[in-house]
CSV table of N, CA and C in Angstrom, one decimal:
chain,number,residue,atom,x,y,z
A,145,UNK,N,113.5,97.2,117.7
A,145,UNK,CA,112.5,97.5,116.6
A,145,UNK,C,113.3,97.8,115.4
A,146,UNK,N,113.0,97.1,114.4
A,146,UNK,CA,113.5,97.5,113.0
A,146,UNK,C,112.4,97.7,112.2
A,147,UNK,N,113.2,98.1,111.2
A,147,UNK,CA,112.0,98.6,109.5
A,147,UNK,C,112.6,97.8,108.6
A,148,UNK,N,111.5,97.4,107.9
A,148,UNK,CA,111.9,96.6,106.8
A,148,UNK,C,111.1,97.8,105.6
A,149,UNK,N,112.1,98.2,104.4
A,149,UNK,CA,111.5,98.9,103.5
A,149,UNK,C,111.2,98.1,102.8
A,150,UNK,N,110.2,97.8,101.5
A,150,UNK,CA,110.5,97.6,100.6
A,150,UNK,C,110.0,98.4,99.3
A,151,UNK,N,110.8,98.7,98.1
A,151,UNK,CA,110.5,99.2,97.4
A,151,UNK,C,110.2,98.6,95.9
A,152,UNK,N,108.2,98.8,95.8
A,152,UNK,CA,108.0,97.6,94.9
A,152,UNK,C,107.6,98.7,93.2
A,153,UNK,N,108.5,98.2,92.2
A,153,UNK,CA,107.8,98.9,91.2
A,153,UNK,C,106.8,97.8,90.4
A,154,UNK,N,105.7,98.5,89.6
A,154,UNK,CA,104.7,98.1,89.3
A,154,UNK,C,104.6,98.4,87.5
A,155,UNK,N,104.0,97.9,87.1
A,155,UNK,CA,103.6,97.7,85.8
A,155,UNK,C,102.7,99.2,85.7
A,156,UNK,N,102.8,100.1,85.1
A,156,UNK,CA,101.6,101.4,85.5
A,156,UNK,C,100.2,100.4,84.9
A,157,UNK,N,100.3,99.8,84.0
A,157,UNK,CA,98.9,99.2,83.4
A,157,UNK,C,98.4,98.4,84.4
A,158,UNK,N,99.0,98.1,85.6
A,158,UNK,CA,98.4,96.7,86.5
A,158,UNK,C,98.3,97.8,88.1
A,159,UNK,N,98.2,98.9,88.4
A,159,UNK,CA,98.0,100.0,89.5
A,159,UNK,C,97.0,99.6,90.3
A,160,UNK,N,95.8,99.3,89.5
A,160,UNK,CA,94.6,99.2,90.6
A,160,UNK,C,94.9,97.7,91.0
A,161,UNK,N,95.1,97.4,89.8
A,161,UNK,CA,95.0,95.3,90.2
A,161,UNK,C,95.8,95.1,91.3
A,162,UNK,N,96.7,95.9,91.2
A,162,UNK,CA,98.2,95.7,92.3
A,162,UNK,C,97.3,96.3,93.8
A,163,UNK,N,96.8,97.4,93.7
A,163,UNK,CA,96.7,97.5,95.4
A,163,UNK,C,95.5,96.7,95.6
A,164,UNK,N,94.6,96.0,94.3
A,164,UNK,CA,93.6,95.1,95.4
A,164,UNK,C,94.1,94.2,95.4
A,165,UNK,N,94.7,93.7,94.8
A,165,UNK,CA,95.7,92.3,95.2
A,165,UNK,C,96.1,92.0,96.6
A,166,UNK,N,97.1,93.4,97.0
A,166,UNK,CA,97.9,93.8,98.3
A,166,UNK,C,96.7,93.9,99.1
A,167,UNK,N,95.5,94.4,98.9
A,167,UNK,CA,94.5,94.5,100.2
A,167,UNK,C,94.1,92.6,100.1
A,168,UNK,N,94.0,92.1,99.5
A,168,UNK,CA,93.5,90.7,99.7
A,168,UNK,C,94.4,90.1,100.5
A,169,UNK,N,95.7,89.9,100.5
A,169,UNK,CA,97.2,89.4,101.2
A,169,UNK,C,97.0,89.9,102.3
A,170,UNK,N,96.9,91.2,102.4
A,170,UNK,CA,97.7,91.9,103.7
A,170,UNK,C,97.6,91.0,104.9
A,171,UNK,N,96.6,90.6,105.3
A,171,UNK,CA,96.6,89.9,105.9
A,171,UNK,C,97.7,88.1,106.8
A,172,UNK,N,98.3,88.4,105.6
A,172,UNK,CA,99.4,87.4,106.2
A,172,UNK,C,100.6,88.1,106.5
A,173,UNK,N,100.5,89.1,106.0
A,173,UNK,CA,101.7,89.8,106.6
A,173,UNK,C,101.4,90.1,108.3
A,174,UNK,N,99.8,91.0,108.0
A,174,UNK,CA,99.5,91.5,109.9
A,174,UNK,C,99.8,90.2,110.6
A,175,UNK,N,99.4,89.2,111.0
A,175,UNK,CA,99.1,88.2,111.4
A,175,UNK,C,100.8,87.1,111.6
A,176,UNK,N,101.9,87.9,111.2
A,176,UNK,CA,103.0,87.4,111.6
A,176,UNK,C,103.7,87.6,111.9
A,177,UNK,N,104.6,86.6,113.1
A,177,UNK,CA,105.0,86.5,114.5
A,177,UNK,C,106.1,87.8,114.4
A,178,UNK,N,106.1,89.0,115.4
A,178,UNK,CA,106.8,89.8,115.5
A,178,UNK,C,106.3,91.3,114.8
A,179,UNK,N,105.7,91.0,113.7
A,179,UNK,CA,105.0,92.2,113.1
A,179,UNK,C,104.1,93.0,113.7
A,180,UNK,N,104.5,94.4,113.9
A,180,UNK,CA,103.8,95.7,114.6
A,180,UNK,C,102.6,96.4,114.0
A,181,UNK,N,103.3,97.0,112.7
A,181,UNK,CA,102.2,97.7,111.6
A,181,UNK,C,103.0,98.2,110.3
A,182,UNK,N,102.1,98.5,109.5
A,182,UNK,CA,103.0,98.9,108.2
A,182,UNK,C,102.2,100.1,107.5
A,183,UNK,N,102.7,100.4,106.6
A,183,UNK,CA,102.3,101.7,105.8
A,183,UNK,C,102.7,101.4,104.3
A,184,UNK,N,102.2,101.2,103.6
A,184,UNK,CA,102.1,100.7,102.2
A,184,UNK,C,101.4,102.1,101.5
A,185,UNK,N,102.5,102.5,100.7
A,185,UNK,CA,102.2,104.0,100.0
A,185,UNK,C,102.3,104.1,98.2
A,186,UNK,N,102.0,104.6,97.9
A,186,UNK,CA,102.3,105.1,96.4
A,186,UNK,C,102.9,106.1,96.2
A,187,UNK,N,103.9,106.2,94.8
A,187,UNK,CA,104.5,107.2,94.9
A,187,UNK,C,103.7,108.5,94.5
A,188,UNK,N,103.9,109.8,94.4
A,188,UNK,CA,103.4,110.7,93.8
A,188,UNK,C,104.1,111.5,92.5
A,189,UNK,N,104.9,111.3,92.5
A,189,UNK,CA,105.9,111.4,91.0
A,189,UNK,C,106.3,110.6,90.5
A,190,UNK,N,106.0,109.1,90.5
A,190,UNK,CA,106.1,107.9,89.8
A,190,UNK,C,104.8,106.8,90.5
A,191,UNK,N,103.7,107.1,90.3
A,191,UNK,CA,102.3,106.0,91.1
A,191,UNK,C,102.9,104.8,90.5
A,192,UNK,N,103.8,104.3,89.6
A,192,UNK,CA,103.7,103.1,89.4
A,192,UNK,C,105.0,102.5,90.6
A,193,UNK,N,105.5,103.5,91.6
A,193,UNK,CA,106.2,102.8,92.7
A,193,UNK,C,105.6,103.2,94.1
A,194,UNK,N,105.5,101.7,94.1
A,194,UNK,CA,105.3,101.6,96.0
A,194,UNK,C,106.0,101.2,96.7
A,195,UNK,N,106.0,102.0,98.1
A,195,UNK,CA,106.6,101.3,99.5
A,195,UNK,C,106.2,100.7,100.2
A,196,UNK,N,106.3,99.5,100.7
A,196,UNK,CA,105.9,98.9,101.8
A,196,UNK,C,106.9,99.3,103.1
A,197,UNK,N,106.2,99.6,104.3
A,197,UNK,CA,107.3,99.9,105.3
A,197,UNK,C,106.7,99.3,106.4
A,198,UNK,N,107.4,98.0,106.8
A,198,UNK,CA,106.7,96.9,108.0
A,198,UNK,C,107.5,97.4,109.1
A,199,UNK,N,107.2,97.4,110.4
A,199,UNK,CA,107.4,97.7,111.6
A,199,UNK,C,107.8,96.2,112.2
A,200,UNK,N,108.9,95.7,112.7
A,200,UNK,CA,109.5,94.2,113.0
A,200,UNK,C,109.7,94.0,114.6
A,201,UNK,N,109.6,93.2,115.1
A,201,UNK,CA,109.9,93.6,116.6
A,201,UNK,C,111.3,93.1,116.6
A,202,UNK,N,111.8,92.6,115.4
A,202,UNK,CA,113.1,92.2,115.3
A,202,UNK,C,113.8,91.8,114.0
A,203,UNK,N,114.9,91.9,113.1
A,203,UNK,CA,114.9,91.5,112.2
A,203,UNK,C,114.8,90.1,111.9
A,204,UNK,N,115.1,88.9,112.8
A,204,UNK,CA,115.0,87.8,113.0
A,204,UNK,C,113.4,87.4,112.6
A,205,UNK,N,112.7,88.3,113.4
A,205,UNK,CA,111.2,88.3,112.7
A,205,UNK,C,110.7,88.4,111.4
A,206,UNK,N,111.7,88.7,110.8
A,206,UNK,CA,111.0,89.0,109.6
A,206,UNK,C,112.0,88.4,108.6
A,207,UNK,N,113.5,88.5,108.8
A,207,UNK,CA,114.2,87.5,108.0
A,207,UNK,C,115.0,86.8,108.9
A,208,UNK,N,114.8,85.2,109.7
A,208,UNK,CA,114.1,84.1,108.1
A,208,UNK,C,112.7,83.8,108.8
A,209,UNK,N,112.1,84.7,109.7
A,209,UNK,CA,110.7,84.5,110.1
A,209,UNK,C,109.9,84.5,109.3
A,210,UNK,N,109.3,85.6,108.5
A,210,UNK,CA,108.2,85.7,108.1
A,210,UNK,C,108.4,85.1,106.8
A,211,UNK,N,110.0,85.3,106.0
A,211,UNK,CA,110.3,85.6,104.6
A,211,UNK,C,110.3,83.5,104.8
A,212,UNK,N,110.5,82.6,105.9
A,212,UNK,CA,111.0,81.5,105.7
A,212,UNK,C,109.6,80.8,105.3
A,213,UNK,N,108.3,81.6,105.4
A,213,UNK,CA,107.1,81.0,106.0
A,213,UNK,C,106.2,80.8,104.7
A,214,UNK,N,105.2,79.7,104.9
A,214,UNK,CA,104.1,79.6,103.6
A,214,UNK,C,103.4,80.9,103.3
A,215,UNK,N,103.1,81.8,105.0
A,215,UNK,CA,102.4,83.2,104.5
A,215,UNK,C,103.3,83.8,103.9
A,216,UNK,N,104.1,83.8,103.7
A,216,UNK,CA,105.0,85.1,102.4
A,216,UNK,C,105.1,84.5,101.4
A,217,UNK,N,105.5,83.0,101.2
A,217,UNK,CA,105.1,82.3,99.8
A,217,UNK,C,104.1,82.9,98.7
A,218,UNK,N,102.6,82.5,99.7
A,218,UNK,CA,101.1,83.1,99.7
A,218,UNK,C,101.5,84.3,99.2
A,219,UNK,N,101.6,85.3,99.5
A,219,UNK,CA,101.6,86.8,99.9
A,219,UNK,C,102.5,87.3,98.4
A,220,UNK,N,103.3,86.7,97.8
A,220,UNK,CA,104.2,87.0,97.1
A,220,UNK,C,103.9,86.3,96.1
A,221,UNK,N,103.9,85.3,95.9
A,221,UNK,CA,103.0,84.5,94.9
A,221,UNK,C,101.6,85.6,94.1
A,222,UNK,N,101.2,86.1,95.2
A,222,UNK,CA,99.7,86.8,94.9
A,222,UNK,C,100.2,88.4,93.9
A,223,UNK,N,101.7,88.6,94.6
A,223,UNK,CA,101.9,89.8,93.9
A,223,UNK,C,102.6,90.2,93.0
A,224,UNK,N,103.6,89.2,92.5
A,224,UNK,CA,105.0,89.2,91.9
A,224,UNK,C,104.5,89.1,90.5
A,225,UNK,N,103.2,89.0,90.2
A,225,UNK,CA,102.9,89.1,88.5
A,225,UNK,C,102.8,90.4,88.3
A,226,UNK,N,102.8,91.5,89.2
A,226,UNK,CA,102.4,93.0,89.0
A,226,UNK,C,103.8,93.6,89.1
A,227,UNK,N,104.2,92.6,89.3
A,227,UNK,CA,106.3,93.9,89.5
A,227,UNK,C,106.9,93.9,87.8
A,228,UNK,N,107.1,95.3,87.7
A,228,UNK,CA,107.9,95.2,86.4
A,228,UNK,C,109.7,94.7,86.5
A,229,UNK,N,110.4,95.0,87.9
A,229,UNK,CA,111.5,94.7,87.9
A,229,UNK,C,110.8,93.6,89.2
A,230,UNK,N,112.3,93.4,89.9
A,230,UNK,CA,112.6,92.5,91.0
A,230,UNK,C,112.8,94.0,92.2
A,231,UNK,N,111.7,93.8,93.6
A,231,UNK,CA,111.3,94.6,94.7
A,231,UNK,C,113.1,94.6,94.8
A,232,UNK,N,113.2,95.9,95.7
A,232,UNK,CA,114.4,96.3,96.3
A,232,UNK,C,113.8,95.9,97.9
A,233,UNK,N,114.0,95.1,98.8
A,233,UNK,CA,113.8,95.3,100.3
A,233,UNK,C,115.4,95.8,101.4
A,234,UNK,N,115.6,96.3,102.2
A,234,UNK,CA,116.2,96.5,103.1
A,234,UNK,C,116.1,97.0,104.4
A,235,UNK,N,116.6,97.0,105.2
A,235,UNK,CA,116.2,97.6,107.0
A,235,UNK,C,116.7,98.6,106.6
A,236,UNK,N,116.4,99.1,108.4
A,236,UNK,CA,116.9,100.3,109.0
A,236,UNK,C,116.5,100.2,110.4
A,237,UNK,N,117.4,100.8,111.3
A,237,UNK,CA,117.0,100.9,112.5
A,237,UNK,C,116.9,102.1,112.9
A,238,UNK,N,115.9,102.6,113.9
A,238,UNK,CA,116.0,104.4,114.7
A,238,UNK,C,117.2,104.1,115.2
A,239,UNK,N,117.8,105.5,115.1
A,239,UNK,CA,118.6,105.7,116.2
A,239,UNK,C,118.4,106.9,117.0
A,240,UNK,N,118.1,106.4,118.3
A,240,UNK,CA,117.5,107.1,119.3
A,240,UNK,C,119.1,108.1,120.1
A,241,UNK,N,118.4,108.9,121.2
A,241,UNK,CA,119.8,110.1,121.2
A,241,UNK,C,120.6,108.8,121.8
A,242,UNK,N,120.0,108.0,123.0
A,242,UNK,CA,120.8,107.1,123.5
A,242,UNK,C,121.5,106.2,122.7
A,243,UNK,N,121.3,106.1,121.7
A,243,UNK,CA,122.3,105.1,120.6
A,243,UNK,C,123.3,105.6,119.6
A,244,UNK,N,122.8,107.0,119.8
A,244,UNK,CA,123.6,107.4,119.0
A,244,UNK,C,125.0,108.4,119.7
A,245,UNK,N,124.7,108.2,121.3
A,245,UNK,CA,125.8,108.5,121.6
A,245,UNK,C,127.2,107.8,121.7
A,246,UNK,N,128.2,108.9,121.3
A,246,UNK,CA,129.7,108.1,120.8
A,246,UNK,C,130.0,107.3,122.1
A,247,UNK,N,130.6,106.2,122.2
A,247,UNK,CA,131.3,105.1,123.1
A,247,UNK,C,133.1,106.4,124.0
A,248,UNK,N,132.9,106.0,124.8
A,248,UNK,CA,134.6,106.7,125.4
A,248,UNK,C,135.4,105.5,125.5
């Protein structure tokens, strides 16, 4: 299981247009192969940054799975007029006690 972050900043004038936009999309994101759940937040000492945090059943799933696909074309296409810069995305994996025990 991996996380994909992404951290999207927004135009403060385009806030609402931006999350109904993301509610219209969302849907190709749920709906693709390997994807669990996500949590898409706003910030509270900067609203004009959001996180998206997708749940992957693998990074493979998501890059070059989901990122190779027409649904993320769609999905990005729909949202990339409301970013003031270029999104930051990167993983992370849990590390559970079992993985994080040192090797002998």
């Amino acid at each position: 299981m991996i996380y994909e972050i992404a951290v999207l900043p927004v135009h403060s004038a385009q806030i609402e247009q931006f999350k109904q936009a993301f509610a219209n999309v969302v849907y190709l994101l749920e709906r693709a192969k390997g994807y669990h759940n996500h949590i898409f937040a706003q910030g509270i000492e900067s609203p004009e940054t959001f996180n998206l945090i997708v749940r992957w059943a693998s990074l493979e799933d998501h890059t070059p799975g989901f990122e190779a696909s027409d649904d993320h074309q769609a999905f990005m296409l729909a949202l990339e007029k409301f970013f003031s810069e270029e999104p930051t995305v990167y993983h992370i994996q849990a590390i559970t006690p079992d993985s994080a025990a040192p090797t002998a």
